[in-house]
Coordinates of C-alpha atoms and ligand atoms in Angstrom, one line a residue:
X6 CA 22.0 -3.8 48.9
X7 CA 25.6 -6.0 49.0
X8 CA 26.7 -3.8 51.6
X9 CA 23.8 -4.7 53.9
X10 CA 24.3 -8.0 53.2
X11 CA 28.0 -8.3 54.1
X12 CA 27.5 -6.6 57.2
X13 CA 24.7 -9.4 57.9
X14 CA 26.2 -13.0 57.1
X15 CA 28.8 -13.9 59.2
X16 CA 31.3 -14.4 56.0
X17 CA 34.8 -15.2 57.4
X18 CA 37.8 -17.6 56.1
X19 CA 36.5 -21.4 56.1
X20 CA 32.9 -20.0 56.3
X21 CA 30.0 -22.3 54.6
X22 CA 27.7 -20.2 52.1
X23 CA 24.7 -20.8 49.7
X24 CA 23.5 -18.8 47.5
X25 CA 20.7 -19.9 46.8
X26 CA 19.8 -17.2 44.0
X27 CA 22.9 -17.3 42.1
X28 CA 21.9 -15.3 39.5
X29 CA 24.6 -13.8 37.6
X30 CA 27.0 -14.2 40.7
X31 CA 27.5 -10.7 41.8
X32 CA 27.0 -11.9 45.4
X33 CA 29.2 -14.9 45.4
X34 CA 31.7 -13.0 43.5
X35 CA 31.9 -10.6 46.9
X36 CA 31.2 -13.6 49.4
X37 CA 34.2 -15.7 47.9
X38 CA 36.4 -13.0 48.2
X39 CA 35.5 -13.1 52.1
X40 CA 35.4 -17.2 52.7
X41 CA 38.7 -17.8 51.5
X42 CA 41.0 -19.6 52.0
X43 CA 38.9 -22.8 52.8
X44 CA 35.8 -21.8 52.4
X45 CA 32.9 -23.5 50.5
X46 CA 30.0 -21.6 48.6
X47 CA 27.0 -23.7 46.8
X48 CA 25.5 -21.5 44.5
X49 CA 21.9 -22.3 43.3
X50 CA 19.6 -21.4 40.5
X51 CA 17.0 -22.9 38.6
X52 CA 17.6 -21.1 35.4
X53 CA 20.3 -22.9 33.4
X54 CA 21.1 -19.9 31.4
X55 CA 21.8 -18.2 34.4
X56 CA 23.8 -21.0 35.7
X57 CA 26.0 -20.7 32.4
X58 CA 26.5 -17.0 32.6
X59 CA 27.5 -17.4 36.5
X60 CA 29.9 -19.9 36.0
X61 CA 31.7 -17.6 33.1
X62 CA 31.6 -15.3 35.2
X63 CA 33.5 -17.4 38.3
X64 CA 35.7 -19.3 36.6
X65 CA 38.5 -18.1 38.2
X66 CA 37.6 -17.9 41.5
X67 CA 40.3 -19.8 43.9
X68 CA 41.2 -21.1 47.2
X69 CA 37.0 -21.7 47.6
X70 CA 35.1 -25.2 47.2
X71 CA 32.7 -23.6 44.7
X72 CA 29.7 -25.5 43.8
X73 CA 27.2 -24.6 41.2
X74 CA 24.2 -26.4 40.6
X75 CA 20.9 -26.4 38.5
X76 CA 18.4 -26.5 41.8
X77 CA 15.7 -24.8 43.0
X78 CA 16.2 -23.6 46.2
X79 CA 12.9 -25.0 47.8
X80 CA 15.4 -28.0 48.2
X81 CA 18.3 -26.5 49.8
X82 CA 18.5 -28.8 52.5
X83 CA 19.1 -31.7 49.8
X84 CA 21.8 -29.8 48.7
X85 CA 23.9 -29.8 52.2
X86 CA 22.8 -32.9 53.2
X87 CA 24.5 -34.1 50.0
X88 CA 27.7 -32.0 51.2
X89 CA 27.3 -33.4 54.6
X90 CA 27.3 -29.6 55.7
X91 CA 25.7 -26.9 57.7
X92 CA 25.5 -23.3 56.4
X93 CA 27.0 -20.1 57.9
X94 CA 25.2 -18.1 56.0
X95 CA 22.6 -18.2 53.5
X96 CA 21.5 -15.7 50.9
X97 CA 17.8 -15.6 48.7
X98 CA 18.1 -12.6 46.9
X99 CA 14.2 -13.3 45.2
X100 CA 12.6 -12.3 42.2
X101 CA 14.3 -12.3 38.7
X102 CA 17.2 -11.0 37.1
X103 CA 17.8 -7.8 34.8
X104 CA 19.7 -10.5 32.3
X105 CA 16.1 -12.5 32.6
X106 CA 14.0 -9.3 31.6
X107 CA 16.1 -8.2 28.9
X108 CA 16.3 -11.3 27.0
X109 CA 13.2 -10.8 24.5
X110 CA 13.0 -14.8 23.7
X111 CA 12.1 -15.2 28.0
X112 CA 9.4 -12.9 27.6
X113 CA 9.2 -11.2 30.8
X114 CA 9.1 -7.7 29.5
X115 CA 6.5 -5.7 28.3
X116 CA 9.6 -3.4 26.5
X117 CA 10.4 -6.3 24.4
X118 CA 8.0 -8.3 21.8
X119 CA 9.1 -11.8 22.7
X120 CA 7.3 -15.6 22.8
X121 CA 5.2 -15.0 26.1
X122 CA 6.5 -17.7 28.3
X123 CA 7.9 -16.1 31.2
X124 CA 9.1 -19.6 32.8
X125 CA 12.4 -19.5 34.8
X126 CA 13.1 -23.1 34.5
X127 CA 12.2 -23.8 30.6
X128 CA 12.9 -27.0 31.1
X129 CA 9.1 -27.5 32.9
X130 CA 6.2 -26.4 33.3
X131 CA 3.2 -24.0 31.5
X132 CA 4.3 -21.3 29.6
X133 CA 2.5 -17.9 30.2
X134 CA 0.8 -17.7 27.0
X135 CA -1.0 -21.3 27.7
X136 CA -1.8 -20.8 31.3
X137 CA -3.5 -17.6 30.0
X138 CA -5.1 -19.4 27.2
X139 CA -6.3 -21.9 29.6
X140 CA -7.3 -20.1 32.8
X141 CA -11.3 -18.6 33.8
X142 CA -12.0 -14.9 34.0
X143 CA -11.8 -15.3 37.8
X144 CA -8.6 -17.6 37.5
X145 CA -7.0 -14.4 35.9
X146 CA -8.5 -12.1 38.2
X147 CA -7.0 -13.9 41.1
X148 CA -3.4 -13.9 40.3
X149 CA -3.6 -10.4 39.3
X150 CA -4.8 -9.1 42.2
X151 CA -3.1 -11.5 44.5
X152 CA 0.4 -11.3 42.8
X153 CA 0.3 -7.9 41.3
X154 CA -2.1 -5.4 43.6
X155 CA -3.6 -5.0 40.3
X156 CA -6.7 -3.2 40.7
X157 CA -7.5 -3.3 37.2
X158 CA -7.9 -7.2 37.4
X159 CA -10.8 -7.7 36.7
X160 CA -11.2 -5.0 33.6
X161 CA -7.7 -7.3 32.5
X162 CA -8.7 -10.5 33.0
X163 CA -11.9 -9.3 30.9
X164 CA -9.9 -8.1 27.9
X165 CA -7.7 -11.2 28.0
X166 CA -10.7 -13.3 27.7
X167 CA -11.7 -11.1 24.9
X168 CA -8.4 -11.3 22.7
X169 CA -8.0 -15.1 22.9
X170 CA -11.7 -15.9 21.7
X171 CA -10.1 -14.2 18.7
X172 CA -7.2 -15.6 18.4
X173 CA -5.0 -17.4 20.8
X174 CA -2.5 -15.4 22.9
X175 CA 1.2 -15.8 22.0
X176 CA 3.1 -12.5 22.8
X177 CA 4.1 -9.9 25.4
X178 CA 2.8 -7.6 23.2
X179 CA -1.0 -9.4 23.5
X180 CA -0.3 -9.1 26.9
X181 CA 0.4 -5.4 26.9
X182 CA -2.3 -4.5 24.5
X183 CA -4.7 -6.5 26.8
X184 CA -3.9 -4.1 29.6
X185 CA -4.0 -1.1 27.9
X186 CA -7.3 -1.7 25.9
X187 CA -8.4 -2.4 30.0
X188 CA -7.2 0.4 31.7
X189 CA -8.3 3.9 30.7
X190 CA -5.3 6.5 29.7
X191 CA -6.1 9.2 32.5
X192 CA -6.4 6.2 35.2
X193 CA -3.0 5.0 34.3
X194 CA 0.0 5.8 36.9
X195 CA 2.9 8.0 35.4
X196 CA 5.4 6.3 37.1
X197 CA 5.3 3.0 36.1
X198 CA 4.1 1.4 32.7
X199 CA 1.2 0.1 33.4
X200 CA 2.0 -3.8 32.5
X201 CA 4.2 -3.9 35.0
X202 CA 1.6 -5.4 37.5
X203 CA 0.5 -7.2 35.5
X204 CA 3.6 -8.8 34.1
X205 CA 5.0 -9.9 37.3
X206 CA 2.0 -11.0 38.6
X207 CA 1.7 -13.5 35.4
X208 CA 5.7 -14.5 35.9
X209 CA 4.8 -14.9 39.9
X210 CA 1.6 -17.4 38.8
X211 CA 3.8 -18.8 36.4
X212 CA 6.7 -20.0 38.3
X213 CA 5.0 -20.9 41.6
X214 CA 7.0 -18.4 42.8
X215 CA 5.2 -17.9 46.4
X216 CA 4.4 -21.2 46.4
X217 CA 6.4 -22.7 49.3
X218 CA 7.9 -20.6 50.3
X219 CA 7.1 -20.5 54.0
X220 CA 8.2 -24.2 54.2
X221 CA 11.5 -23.4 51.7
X222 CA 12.4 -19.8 54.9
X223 CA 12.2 -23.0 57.5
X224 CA 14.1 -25.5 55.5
X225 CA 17.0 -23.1 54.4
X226 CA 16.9 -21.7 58.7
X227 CA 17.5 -25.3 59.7
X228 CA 20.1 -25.8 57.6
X229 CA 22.0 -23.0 59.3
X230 CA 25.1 -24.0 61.8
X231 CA 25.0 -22.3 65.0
X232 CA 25.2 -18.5 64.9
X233 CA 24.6 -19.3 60.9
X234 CA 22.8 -16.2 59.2
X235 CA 19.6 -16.5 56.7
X236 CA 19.3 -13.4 54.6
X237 CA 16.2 -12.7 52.4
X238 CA 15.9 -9.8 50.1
X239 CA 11.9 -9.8 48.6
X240 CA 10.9 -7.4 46.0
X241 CA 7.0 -8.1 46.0
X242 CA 4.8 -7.1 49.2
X243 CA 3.7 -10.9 49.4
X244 CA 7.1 -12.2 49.4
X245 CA 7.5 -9.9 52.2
X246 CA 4.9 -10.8 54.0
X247 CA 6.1 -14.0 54.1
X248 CA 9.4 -13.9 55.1
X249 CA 8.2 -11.5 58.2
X250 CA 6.0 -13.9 59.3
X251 CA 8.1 -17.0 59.1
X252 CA 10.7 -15.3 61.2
X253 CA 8.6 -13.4 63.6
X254 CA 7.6 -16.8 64.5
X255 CA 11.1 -18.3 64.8
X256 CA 12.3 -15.4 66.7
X257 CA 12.7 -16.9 69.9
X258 CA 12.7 -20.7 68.8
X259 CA 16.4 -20.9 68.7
X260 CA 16.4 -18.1 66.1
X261 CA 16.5 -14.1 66.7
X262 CA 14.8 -12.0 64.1
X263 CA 18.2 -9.8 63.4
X264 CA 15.9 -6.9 61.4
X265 CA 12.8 -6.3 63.4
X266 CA 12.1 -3.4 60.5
X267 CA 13.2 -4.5 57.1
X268 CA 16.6 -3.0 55.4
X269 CA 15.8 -0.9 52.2
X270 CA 18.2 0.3 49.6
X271 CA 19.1 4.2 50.0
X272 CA 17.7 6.9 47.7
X273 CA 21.3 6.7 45.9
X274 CA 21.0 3.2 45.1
X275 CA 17.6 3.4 43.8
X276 CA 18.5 6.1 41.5
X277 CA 21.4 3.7 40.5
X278 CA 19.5 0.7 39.6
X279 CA 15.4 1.9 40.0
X280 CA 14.6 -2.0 39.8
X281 CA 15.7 -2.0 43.6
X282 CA 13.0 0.7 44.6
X283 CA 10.7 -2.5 46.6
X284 CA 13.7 -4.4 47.9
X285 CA 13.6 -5.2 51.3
X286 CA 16.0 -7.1 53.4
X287 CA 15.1 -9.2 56.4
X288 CA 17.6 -11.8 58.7
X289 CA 17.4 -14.4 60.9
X290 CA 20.1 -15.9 63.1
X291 CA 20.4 -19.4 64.7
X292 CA 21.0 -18.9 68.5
X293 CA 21.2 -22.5 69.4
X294 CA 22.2 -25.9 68.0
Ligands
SAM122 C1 17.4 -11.2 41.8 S1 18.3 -12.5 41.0 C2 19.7 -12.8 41.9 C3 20.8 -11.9 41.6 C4 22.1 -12.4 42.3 N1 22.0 -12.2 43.7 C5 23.3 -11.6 41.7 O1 24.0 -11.0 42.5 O2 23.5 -11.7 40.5 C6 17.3 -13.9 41.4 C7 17.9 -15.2 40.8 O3 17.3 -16.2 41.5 C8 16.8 -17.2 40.7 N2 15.7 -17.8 41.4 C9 14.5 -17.3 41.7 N3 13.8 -18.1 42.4 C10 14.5 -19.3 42.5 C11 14.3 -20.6 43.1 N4 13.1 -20.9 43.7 N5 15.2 -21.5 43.1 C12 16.4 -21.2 42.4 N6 16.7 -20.0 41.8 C13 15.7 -19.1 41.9 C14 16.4 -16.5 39.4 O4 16.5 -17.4 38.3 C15 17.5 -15.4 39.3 O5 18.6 -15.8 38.6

């Protein structure tokens, strides 16, 4: 949805920018285009292989302060305070990468046999396989249904259970066979294989991913410079939820709520890239100082 988002953020020569999903770059590769001369972009992520690929992939950008750094977003306010500067726009473009899903040693695909780890950051934190390893039936449950609208949970988190008194669980493919010893062949839906609920739920529980986030939406909104532009594009109904709430309740505090009804991508786009099919784009504008 780049379009969208151009039309959104107030991108203009000398303009202040953070994007604070950098990803492989494809949005900052647009938004430099539009800041320059003068302009300065800080581009976050807190996946250092992503960080690598993006600055590859940047390296000859020009005529922009460019600023990449290792960071999650949660502490973008560090970030400009540390630049001593206020944003004029702000992108979180959430979720995870198609370079992240591919890469069989992350282990965020059911497609790909793969270590089951599923952490963003691998510097920190549990990997999926232990937290699975590790959690209750209910514990399991939980994030399934919470994270994933999985209404197989608790059949899931049953079989999980199951497999590890067995032996430990170690790879996506425990993972999948878990879910498909739980959820009967005709009850499965055609469209989608029917990990995938369960696989981002796990990734979502894994990285904390909704965790904070209400207090990251106000943090990243009062970083913004007057008339300054937040843009969140969420991929998961909770994420949504979120973001709607935190800016329904800004609207009117010095903010306006620019998309009362969320953006979402055209039926062309989603037959280009079908990963974009939940994407939904919400903004927020700073009205006063
Ligand atoms: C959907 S992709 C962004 C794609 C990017 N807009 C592009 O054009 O290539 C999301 C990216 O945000 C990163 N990410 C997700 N949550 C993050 C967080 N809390 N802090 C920093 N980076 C995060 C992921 O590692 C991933 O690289």
């Amino acid at each position: 949805m780049v379009e969208e988002i151009l039309e959104v953020l107030p991108l203009r020569p000398g303009a202040v920018v953070v994007d604070g999903t950098l990803g492989l770059g494809g949005h900052t590769s647009r938004f430099v285009e539009l800041i320059k001369p003068a302009g300065v972009l800080i581009g976050l992520d807190w996946d250092e292989s992503m960080l690598a690929l993006a600055r590859e992939r940047l390296s000859d950008v020009q005529d922009v302060e460019l600023h990449l750094e290792h960071r999650d977003f949660r502490s973008i306010g560090e970030s400009l305070t540390e630049h001593k500067l206020q944003a004029d726009g702000i992108l979180l473009d959430l979720g995870l990468n198609s370079a992240q899903v591919d890469d069989p040693t992350r282990g965020m695909s059911f497609r790909e046999e793969g270590p089951l780890d599923m952490r963003m950051d691998r510097t920190k934190g549990e990997p999926a396989a232990a937290m699975l390893n590790r959690m209750s039936p209910a514990q399991i449950e939980q994030i399934l249904w919470d994270f994933g609208d999985e209404r197989w949970a608790k059949a899931i988190a049953k079989q999980i259970v199951e497999r590890r008194k067995r032996t430990p669980l170690q790879k996506t493919s425990d993972l999948v066979d878990s879910v498909l010893a739980a959820i009967p062949a005709k009850a499965r839906d055609k469209r989608i294989h029917p990990a995938t609920r369960t696989f981002q739920a796990v990734r979502i529980a894994v990285n904390g991913e909704l965790e904070g986030l209400e207090e990251a939406l106000e943090q990243a909104a009062a970083c913004l410079a007057p008339e300054g532009v937040l843009a969140v594009l969420s991929y998961h109904s909770g994420e949504d939820r979120t973001v709607k709430h935190v800016f329904r309740r800004l609207d009117g505090e010095g903010f306006s709520d620019l998309l009362r009804k969320p953006q979402t991508p055209s039926d062309e786009e989603v037959r280009r890239n079908p990963r974009a099919r939940s994407a939904k784009l919400r903004a927020l504008k700073r009205t006063t100082p």
